Amino acid sequence: MNELRRLPSVDRLLHTPQAELWINEYGRPLTLNAIRTALEQIRQDFKPDQPHIREEDLFRLVETNLTRWTQLTLQPVINATGVILHTNLGRAPLSQSALRSIQACASGYSTLEYELTTGKRGKREIHAQSILTRLTGAEDALVVNNNAAAVLLALSALAHSKPVIISRTQLIEIGGGFRVPDVMKQSGAKLIEIGTTNRVHLSDYEIALQNYPGALVLHAHHSNFRLIGFASEPDLADIVNLAHRYQTIAIDDLGSGALLDTALFGLEHEPTVQESLQAGCDLVCFSGDKLLGGPQAGILVGKTELLAKIKKHPLARAVRADKLCLAALAATLLHYLKDEALTEIPIWRMISQTQEEIRRRALDWQARLGFGEVISGHSTVGGGSLPEETLPTNLLALTVPKAERFLARLREGTPAIIARIENDRIVLDPRTVLLKQEEELLSRLQELLDLYN
Ligand SMILES: *Cc1c(COP(=O)(O)O)cnc(C)c1O
C-alpha cells in the first residue's frame, strides 16, 4: 500500500509543465478528469508485488485518456476499394461547388425559410424544387432526410389503411434494415402481394386492381439484387397505364435514381428518374447520395396534388431535410442543369474515367513507389445499384508478406486507407482515389513498405 500512497496528488499533477500543455490543448475540466481517471486506473490495477510506480507511466495513461476521448470517430478515409458508392464509407463524395455552398450557408445565416422580396417567412421546400422540376419535368418535388424516409412518408400520407399492390419479385431487403414489406406495414398500408418470387404478369396486377378498389400500386427497384433466369416483370409503363385505367396511382421507389444514362459508360442501363416519370408514374422516390452524387437525401417528384398531401403529413416535419443537405443538393443538381455533371460530380468522374486514364495513374503510383505491379481488375458502382455490373479497371497490386496484417496497418494510419486483397495481394484501385489524396496515399504506402523491407 505504501507504493500507492506515494502517488502524486491531483493538485500537484495539475501544476506540472506537462499538465499545462494538456490544459492548453484539451481544456482544464477534461485534463482534470483524465488525471483523476488515470490515478483511479493505477489504484485499481495495482498489485502488491508490483515494482515502483513511475511518473512517466502515469503521464502516459493521462495522455492516452485524453487522445482517446477526443478522437473523432467520424474521420476521412482514402477509398482504394474501387467501390464507387461505398455505403459504409459514406457513399458519394460531394462536388467542389456543393462544398462551397455548404460552407457559405452554414458558416452564417441563410434564406432557409426567408423571402428576401417580402421580408417574410419563406419555405425551405423551394430550394431544390425548381431545379428538380426543371430537370425531370415533374410538376412538383420535395426533399426529405433519405429515400427510406421518402418511401415511408409517401405511403403514410397516401396509403394509410389502404391496400397497396406490390409484386413478390420486389419485396426486397436493401440492407441496413430496410425491407420494403416492413416499411409498407409501418406506414399503415395493407400489403397486397401479387405474382411469385420470380415472375409477375400484368394480369396479376389487373386481378388485384379489380379485387381491391382504391388500392395503390407500388413499384420498387430491385436495388442490390438481380432477378435472372426464368423471371419476368411487365414494363413499368404498362403497369402504370393499367393502374390509371382503374383510377389509381402508381408510385415508383427508384432507389438509386440516376439522372444520366449509365449505359454510356459500358454499364447496364440503370432506370432514370425521367424514364419513370415518362412511364407515367404519379410519384417517384430516389436517393440523393447514390447515382445522383449528392448529399444524403430522399427526393420525391411527381404530381402537385400528391405532393401537397405529402407535405401536409406530420411525418414530413419529422423527416425534413436540413440546410446543409439542401445547400449541397441544389448545387449538385445545378451541375446536371448546366450539363457539367460528368466533370464536376466526383462519382460521375469516377464512372466515366477511362481504363487508359486509370492505367496511367496506376503506372505512375508504381513508378513513384518503385514497387508493385499493375494488373487489370474490376471496379463496381455499389450503393444498391447495378448489382454484378463491373467497370474494367487497372489496379496496383502489392505482394507483401502477411497481406492481412498490411491491410490492417493501412487502416490504422491517418488518413486510413481502405484497400482489399485479391489472390493474397494488396490491390488498390485508382478509380475511387480522389486526385487530391494521391500524395497522402503514396507517402503512407511508402512508409509502410519501408517498414516491411
Ligand atoms: C437505397 C434504396 C432505398 C433507401 O435509400 P436511402 O437513401 O439509403 O434511405 C430504398 N429503396 C431502394 C430500392 C433503394 O435502392
Coordinates of C-alpha atoms and ligand atoms in Angstrom, one line a residue:
M1 CA 0.0 0.0 0.0
N2 CA 2.9 2.3 0.6
E3 CA 3.6 2.5 -3.1
L4 CA 0.0 3.8 -3.7
R5 CA 0.4 6.4 -1.0
R6 CA 3.4 7.8 -2.8
L7 CA 1.2 8.6 -5.9
P8 CA 1.2 12.4 -6.6
S9 CA -1.9 14.3 -5.7
V10 CA -4.3 15.6 -8.4
D11 CA -3.4 19.1 -7.5
R12 CA 0.4 18.5 -7.8
L13 CA -0.1 16.8 -11.2
L14 CA -2.3 19.7 -12.4
H15 CA 0.7 22.1 -11.8
T16 CA 3.3 20.1 -13.7
P17 CA 4.5 21.6 -17.0
Q18 CA 3.1 18.6 -18.8
A19 CA -0.4 19.3 -17.5
E20 CA -0.1 22.9 -18.7
L21 CA 0.3 21.6 -22.2
W22 CA -2.7 19.4 -21.8
I23 CA -4.8 22.2 -20.4
N24 CA -3.9 24.3 -23.4
E25 CA -4.8 21.6 -25.8
Y26 CA -7.8 19.9 -24.2
G27 CA -9.1 22.4 -21.6
R28 CA -8.9 22.2 -17.8
P29 CA -12.0 20.1 -17.0
L30 CA -11.1 17.3 -19.4
T31 CA -7.5 17.3 -18.2
L32 CA -8.6 17.1 -14.6
N33 CA -10.9 14.3 -15.5
A34 CA -8.1 12.4 -17.3
I35 CA -5.7 12.8 -14.4
R36 CA -8.3 11.5 -11.9
T37 CA -9.2 8.6 -14.2
A38 CA -5.5 7.7 -14.6
L39 CA -4.9 7.7 -10.8
E40 CA -8.0 5.6 -10.4
Q41 CA -6.8 3.1 -13.1
I42 CA -3.4 2.8 -11.3
R43 CA -5.0 2.2 -7.9
Q44 CA -7.3 -0.5 -9.4
D45 CA -4.6 -2.3 -11.4
F46 CA -2.1 -2.1 -8.6
K47 CA -0.7 -5.5 -7.3
P48 CA 1.3 -5.6 -4.1
D49 CA 4.3 -7.3 -5.8
Q50 CA 4.4 -4.5 -8.4
P51 CA 7.6 -2.5 -8.6
H52 CA 7.7 1.2 -8.1
I53 CA 5.0 3.2 -10.0
R54 CA 6.8 5.5 -12.4
E55 CA 5.5 9.0 -13.0
E56 CA 6.0 8.7 -16.8
D57 CA 3.6 5.7 -16.8
L58 CA 1.1 7.9 -15.0
F59 CA 1.6 10.6 -17.6
R60 CA 1.3 8.2 -20.5
L61 CA -2.0 7.0 -19.1
V62 CA -3.4 10.6 -18.8
E63 CA -2.2 11.2 -22.4
T64 CA -3.9 8.0 -23.7
N65 CA -7.2 9.0 -22.0
L66 CA -7.1 12.5 -23.5
T67 CA -6.4 11.3 -27.0
R68 CA -8.9 8.5 -26.8
W69 CA -11.7 10.8 -25.5
T70 CA -11.1 13.5 -28.1
Q71 CA -10.5 11.3 -31.2
L72 CA -13.3 11.8 -33.7
T73 CA -14.8 8.5 -34.8
L74 CA -16.1 10.0 -38.0
Q75 CA -13.0 10.8 -40.0
P76 CA -12.0 10.9 -43.6
V77 CA -10.5 7.8 -45.3
I78 CA -9.0 7.0 -48.7
N79 CA -11.2 4.6 -50.6
A80 CA -9.0 2.4 -52.7
T81 CA -11.5 -0.4 -53.0
G82 CA -12.9 0.6 -56.4
V83 CA -16.5 0.5 -55.0
I84 CA -17.7 3.9 -56.1
L85 CA -20.8 4.3 -53.9
H86 CA -19.5 2.5 -50.8
T87 CA -22.3 2.8 -48.3
N88 CA -20.0 2.1 -45.3
L89 CA -17.6 4.8 -46.5
G90 CA -20.3 7.4 -46.8
R91 CA -21.5 6.9 -50.4
A92 CA -21.0 9.9 -52.7
P93 CA -18.2 12.5 -52.2
L94 CA -19.5 16.0 -52.9
S95 CA -18.5 18.3 -55.7
Q96 CA -16.5 21.4 -55.0
S97 CA -19.4 23.6 -55.6
A98 CA -21.6 21.6 -53.3
L99 CA -19.0 22.0 -50.6
R100 CA -18.7 25.8 -51.2
S101 CA -22.5 26.0 -51.0
I102 CA -22.5 24.2 -47.6
Q103 CA -19.7 26.4 -46.3
A104 CA -21.4 29.6 -47.4
C105 CA -24.8 28.7 -45.9
A106 CA -23.7 27.0 -42.8
S107 CA -21.0 29.4 -41.6
G108 CA -23.6 32.1 -41.2
Y109 CA -27.3 32.8 -41.7
S110 CA -29.2 32.0 -44.9
T111 CA -32.5 32.3 -46.6
L112 CA -33.5 28.8 -45.5
E113 CA -37.1 29.9 -44.6
Y114 CA -37.0 33.6 -45.5
E115 CA -38.2 35.5 -48.5
L116 CA -36.0 38.4 -49.4
T117 CA -38.5 40.2 -51.6
T118 CA -41.2 40.4 -48.9
G119 CA -39.1 40.1 -45.8
K120 CA -41.5 37.4 -44.6
R121 CA -41.3 33.8 -43.7
G122 CA -40.5 31.6 -46.7
K123 CA -40.5 27.8 -47.3
R124 CA -37.4 25.6 -47.2
E125 CA -39.1 23.3 -49.8
I126 CA -38.4 25.8 -52.6
H127 CA -34.6 25.5 -52.6
A128 CA -34.2 22.3 -54.7
Q129 CA -37.8 22.2 -56.0
S130 CA -37.5 24.4 -59.1
I131 CA -34.2 22.8 -60.3
L132 CA -35.7 19.3 -59.7
T133 CA -38.9 20.1 -61.7
R134 CA -36.9 21.7 -64.5
L135 CA -34.5 18.7 -64.7
T136 CA -37.1 15.9 -64.5
G137 CA -40.2 17.5 -65.9
A138 CA -42.1 16.6 -62.8
E139 CA -44.9 19.0 -61.6
D140 CA -43.5 19.3 -58.0
A141 CA -40.7 18.0 -55.8
L142 CA -39.9 17.5 -52.1
V143 CA -36.6 16.7 -50.4
V144 CA -36.5 14.7 -47.1
N145 CA -33.8 13.0 -45.0
N146 CA -33.2 10.0 -47.1
N147 CA -35.0 7.7 -49.5
A148 CA -36.2 5.3 -46.8
A149 CA -37.9 8.3 -45.3
A150 CA -39.3 9.3 -48.7
V151 CA -41.0 5.9 -49.2
L152 CA -42.3 5.8 -45.6
L153 CA -43.7 9.3 -45.9
A154 CA -45.3 8.8 -49.3
L155 CA -47.0 5.6 -48.2
S156 CA -48.1 7.1 -44.8
A157 CA -49.6 10.1 -46.5
L158 CA -51.2 8.4 -49.4
A159 CA -51.8 4.8 -48.5
H160 CA -52.6 4.7 -44.7
S161 CA -55.1 1.9 -44.1
K162 CA -55.4 1.4 -47.9
P163 CA -54.4 -1.7 -49.9
V164 CA -51.1 -1.3 -51.7
I165 CA -50.3 -3.7 -54.5
I166 CA -46.7 -4.9 -54.9
S167 CA -45.1 -7.8 -56.8
R168 CA -43.4 -10.5 -54.8
T169 CA -40.4 -10.0 -57.1
Q170 CA -40.0 -6.6 -55.5
L171 CA -40.4 -7.4 -51.8
I172 CA -36.7 -6.7 -51.3
E173 CA -34.4 -6.0 -48.4
I174 CA -31.7 -3.5 -49.3
G175 CA -29.6 -4.0 -46.1
G176 CA -29.3 -1.7 -43.1
G177 CA -32.8 -3.0 -42.0
F178 CA -34.7 -1.5 -45.0
R179 CA -37.3 -4.1 -46.1
V180 CA -39.9 -3.0 -48.5
P181 CA -42.7 -5.1 -46.8
D182 CA -41.8 -3.7 -43.4
V183 CA -41.8 -0.1 -44.5
M184 CA -45.2 -0.7 -46.1
K185 CA -46.6 -2.1 -42.9
Q186 CA -45.1 0.7 -40.8
S187 CA -46.9 3.2 -43.0
G188 CA -50.2 1.6 -42.1
A189 CA -50.7 0.3 -45.7
K190 CA -52.3 -3.1 -46.3
L191 CA -49.8 -5.2 -48.3
I192 CA -51.3 -7.0 -51.3
E193 CA -48.7 -9.3 -52.7
I194 CA -49.1 -10.5 -56.3
G195 CA -47.2 -12.8 -58.6
T196 CA -44.5 -15.2 -57.5
T197 CA -40.9 -14.7 -56.4
N198 CA -39.6 -15.0 -59.9
R199 CA -42.5 -14.0 -62.2
V200 CA -45.3 -11.4 -62.2
H201 CA -47.7 -10.7 -65.1
L202 CA -49.8 -7.7 -66.0
S203 CA -52.8 -9.9 -65.4
D204 CA -51.7 -10.3 -61.7
Y205 CA -51.9 -6.5 -61.4
E206 CA -55.3 -6.4 -63.1
I207 CA -56.8 -9.1 -60.9
A208 CA -55.6 -7.2 -57.7
L209 CA -56.9 -3.9 -59.0
Q210 CA -60.3 -5.5 -59.6
N211 CA -60.3 -7.1 -56.2
Y212 CA -59.1 -4.1 -54.2
P213 CA -60.8 -0.9 -55.5
G214 CA -59.0 2.2 -54.3
A215 CA -55.7 0.3 -53.9
L216 CA -52.3 2.0 -54.8
V217 CA -49.7 0.3 -56.9
L218 CA -46.1 0.4 -55.6
H219 CA -43.2 -0.5 -57.9
A220 CA -39.8 -1.0 -56.3
H221 CA -36.3 -1.1 -57.9
H222 CA -34.6 -4.4 -57.1
S223 CA -31.7 -2.5 -55.7
N224 CA -28.7 -4.7 -54.9
F225 CA -30.4 -7.9 -56.1
R226 CA -30.8 -9.3 -59.5
L227 CA -33.8 -11.2 -61.0
I228 CA -32.4 -13.6 -63.6
G229 CA -33.2 -16.9 -65.1
F230 CA -36.9 -17.9 -65.5
A231 CA -38.1 -14.5 -64.4
S232 CA -40.2 -11.7 -65.8
E233 CA -42.0 -8.5 -64.8
P234 CA -44.2 -6.3 -67.0
D235 CA -42.9 -2.9 -68.3
L236 CA -43.4 -0.1 -65.8
A237 CA -45.4 1.9 -68.4
D238 CA -47.8 -1.0 -68.8
I239 CA -48.3 -1.3 -65.1
V240 CA -48.9 2.5 -64.7
N241 CA -51.4 2.6 -67.6
L242 CA -53.3 -0.2 -66.1
A243 CA -53.3 1.5 -62.7
H244 CA -54.6 4.7 -64.3
R245 CA -57.4 2.8 -66.0
Y246 CA -58.5 1.7 -62.6
Q247 CA -58.3 5.4 -61.4
T248 CA -55.5 4.6 -59.0
I249 CA -52.0 6.0 -58.6
A250 CA -48.6 4.3 -59.2
I251 CA -45.6 5.1 -57.0
D252 CA -42.1 4.1 -58.1
D253 CA -39.3 3.6 -55.5
L254 CA -36.5 4.0 -57.9
G255 CA -33.7 3.6 -55.3
S256 CA -30.6 5.0 -56.9
G257 CA -32.3 7.5 -59.1
A258 CA -29.9 8.1 -61.9
L259 CA -30.4 11.3 -63.9
L260 CA -27.8 10.2 -66.5
D261 CA -27.6 7.1 -68.6
T262 CA -25.1 4.6 -67.1
A263 CA -25.1 2.7 -70.4
L264 CA -22.9 5.4 -71.9
F265 CA -20.1 4.0 -69.8
G266 CA -20.3 0.4 -70.6
L267 CA -22.6 -0.4 -67.7
E268 CA -26.1 -1.8 -67.9
H269 CA -28.8 0.8 -68.2
E270 CA -30.0 1.9 -64.7
P271 CA -33.6 3.2 -64.9
T272 CA -33.6 7.0 -64.7
V273 CA -36.0 9.4 -62.9
Q274 CA -37.0 10.9 -66.2
E275 CA -38.0 7.5 -67.6
S276 CA -40.2 6.7 -64.5
L277 CA -42.0 10.0 -65.0
Q278 CA -42.3 9.4 -68.7
A279 CA -43.8 6.0 -68.0
G280 CA -46.5 8.0 -66.2
C281 CA -45.7 7.3 -62.5
D282 CA -47.5 9.7 -60.3
L283 CA -44.8 9.8 -57.7
V284 CA -41.1 8.7 -57.9
C285 CA -38.8 8.4 -54.9
F286 CA -35.0 8.2 -55.0
S287 CA -31.8 8.8 -53.0
G288 CA -29.6 11.9 -53.1
D289 CA -26.3 10.2 -52.4
K290 CA -26.4 7.2 -54.8
L291 CA -26.1 7.8 -58.5
L292 CA -27.2 11.4 -58.1
G293 CA -23.8 12.0 -56.4
G294 CA -25.1 14.5 -53.8
P295 CA -25.7 14.6 -50.1
Q296 CA -27.8 12.1 -48.1
A297 CA -31.4 12.9 -49.1
G298 CA -34.6 11.4 -50.2
I299 CA -36.2 13.0 -53.2
L300 CA -39.9 12.8 -54.1
V301 CA -41.0 14.1 -57.5
G302 CA -44.4 13.9 -59.1
K303 CA -48.0 15.2 -59.2
T304 CA -48.7 18.5 -57.4
E305 CA -51.8 17.1 -55.8
L306 CA -50.0 14.2 -54.2
L307 CA -47.0 16.2 -53.1
A308 CA -49.4 18.7 -51.4
K309 CA -50.9 15.8 -49.3
I310 CA -47.4 14.5 -48.5
K311 CA -46.1 18.0 -47.4
K312 CA -49.1 18.3 -45.0
H313 CA -48.5 14.9 -43.3
P314 CA -47.0 15.2 -39.8
L315 CA -44.1 12.9 -40.7
A316 CA -43.0 15.4 -43.3
R317 CA -41.8 17.7 -40.5
A318 CA -40.0 14.8 -38.8
V319 CA -38.0 13.8 -41.8
R320 CA -37.4 17.2 -43.4
A321 CA -34.1 18.0 -45.0
D322 CA -31.7 20.3 -43.2
K323 CA -30.0 23.4 -44.6
L324 CA -26.6 21.6 -45.2
C325 CA -28.4 19.0 -47.2
L326 CA -30.4 21.5 -49.2
A327 CA -27.3 23.6 -49.9
A328 CA -25.4 20.7 -51.2
L329 CA -28.2 19.1 -53.1
A330 CA -29.2 22.3 -55.0
A331 CA -25.5 22.8 -56.0
T332 CA -25.3 19.2 -57.2
L333 CA -28.5 19.4 -59.2
L334 CA -27.2 22.6 -60.9
H335 CA -24.3 20.5 -62.4
Y336 CA -26.9 18.4 -64.2
L337 CA -28.8 21.5 -65.3
K338 CA -25.6 23.1 -66.7
D339 CA -24.6 19.8 -68.4
E340 CA -21.4 19.6 -66.4
A341 CA -22.2 16.6 -64.2
L342 CA -19.6 14.3 -65.8
T343 CA -16.8 16.7 -65.0
E344 CA -18.0 18.3 -61.7
I345 CA -19.6 15.4 -59.8
P346 CA -17.0 13.1 -58.3
I347 CA -18.9 9.8 -58.7
W348 CA -19.6 10.6 -62.4
R349 CA -15.9 11.5 -62.9
M350 CA -15.1 8.1 -61.4
I351 CA -17.7 6.2 -63.5
S352 CA -16.6 8.0 -66.7
Q353 CA -12.8 7.6 -66.2
T354 CA -11.4 5.6 -69.0
Q355 CA -9.4 2.4 -68.4
E356 CA -6.4 4.1 -70.1
E357 CA -6.5 7.1 -67.6
I358 CA -6.7 4.7 -64.7
R359 CA -3.8 2.6 -66.1
R360 CA -1.7 5.8 -66.3
R361 CA -2.4 6.6 -62.7
A362 CA -1.6 3.0 -61.5
L363 CA 1.7 3.1 -63.5
D364 CA 2.6 6.4 -62.0
W365 CA 2.0 5.0 -58.5
Q366 CA 4.1 2.0 -59.3
A367 CA 6.9 4.2 -60.6
R368 CA 6.9 6.5 -57.7
L369 CA 6.9 3.7 -55.2
G370 CA 9.3 1.6 -57.2
F371 CA 7.3 -1.3 -56.2
G372 CA 4.2 -3.3 -57.2
E373 CA 2.7 -4.5 -60.4
V374 CA -0.1 -3.0 -62.5
I375 CA -2.8 -5.6 -63.2
S376 CA -6.3 -5.4 -64.7
G377 CA -9.3 -5.8 -62.5
H378 CA -12.8 -4.6 -61.9
S379 CA -14.4 -1.6 -60.1
T380 CA -18.1 -1.7 -59.0
V381 CA -20.7 1.0 -58.7
G382 CA -22.2 -0.2 -55.4
G383 CA -24.9 1.7 -53.4
G384 CA -27.7 -0.6 -54.3
S385 CA -27.4 0.0 -58.0
L386 CA -26.2 -2.2 -60.8
P387 CA -25.5 -5.4 -58.9
E388 CA -23.0 -7.7 -60.6
E389 CA -22.1 -4.9 -63.0
T390 CA -18.4 -4.0 -63.2
L391 CA -16.2 -1.4 -64.9
P392 CA -12.9 -2.7 -66.2
T393 CA -10.0 -1.0 -64.3
N394 CA -6.3 -1.2 -63.6
L395 CA -5.1 -2.0 -60.1
L396 CA -1.8 -1.5 -58.3
A397 CA -1.0 -4.9 -56.8
L398 CA 1.5 -5.2 -53.9
T399 CA 2.9 -8.6 -53.0
V400 CA 3.8 -8.3 -49.3
P401 CA 4.2 -10.9 -46.6
K402 CA 1.2 -11.2 -44.3
A403 CA -1.2 -9.3 -46.6
E404 CA -4.0 -9.2 -43.9
R405 CA -1.6 -7.5 -41.5
F406 CA -0.5 -5.0 -44.1
L407 CA -4.2 -4.2 -44.9
A408 CA -4.8 -3.6 -41.2
R409 CA -1.8 -1.3 -40.9
L410 CA -3.2 0.7 -43.9
R411 CA -6.4 1.2 -41.9
E412 CA -4.5 2.2 -38.7
G413 CA -2.9 5.4 -40.0
T414 CA -4.2 8.9 -40.7
P415 CA -5.9 9.1 -43.0
A416 CA -6.9 5.4 -43.0
I417 CA -6.6 3.7 -46.4
I418 CA -9.2 1.1 -47.3
A419 CA -8.0 -1.4 -49.8
R420 CA -8.6 -5.1 -50.5
I421 CA -6.9 -8.4 -51.0
E422 CA -7.1 -10.4 -54.2
N423 CA -5.1 -13.6 -54.6
D424 CA -3.1 -12.8 -51.5
R425 CA -2.0 -9.5 -52.9
I426 CA -3.0 -6.0 -51.7
V427 CA -4.8 -4.3 -54.6
L428 CA -5.5 -0.5 -54.9
D429 CA -7.9 0.9 -57.4
P430 CA -7.1 4.4 -58.6
R431 CA -10.7 4.9 -59.8
T432 CA -12.1 5.7 -56.3
V433 CA -9.0 7.6 -55.0
L434 CA -9.5 11.3 -55.4
L435 CA -6.6 13.1 -57.1
K436 CA -6.1 15.3 -54.0
Q437 CA -5.5 12.2 -51.9
E438 CA -2.8 10.7 -54.1
E439 CA 0.2 12.3 -52.3
E440 CA -1.1 11.1 -48.9
L441 CA -1.8 7.7 -50.2
L442 CA 1.7 7.3 -51.7
S443 CA 3.5 8.6 -48.7
R444 CA 1.7 6.3 -46.4
L445 CA 2.3 3.3 -48.7
Q446 CA 6.0 4.3 -48.9
E447 CA 6.2 4.5 -45.1
L448 CA 4.7 1.0 -44.7
L449 CA 6.7 -0.6 -47.5
D450 CA 9.9 0.8 -45.9
L451 CA 8.9 -0.9 -42.6
Y452 CA 8.4 -4.1 -44.5
N453 CA 11.7 -4.1 -46.4
Ligands
LIG1 C1 -31.1 2.5 -51.4 C2 -32.6 2.3 -51.6 C3 -33.5 2.8 -50.6 C4 -33.1 3.5 -49.4 O1 -32.5 4.7 -49.7 P1 -31.7 5.6 -48.7 O2 -31.4 6.9 -49.3 O3 -30.4 4.8 -48.4 O4 -32.5 5.7 -47.5 C5 -34.8 2.5 -50.8 N1 -35.3 1.8 -51.9 C6 -34.4 1.3 -52.8 C7 -35.0 0.5 -53.9 C8 -33.1 1.5 -52.7 O5 -32.2 1.0 -53.6

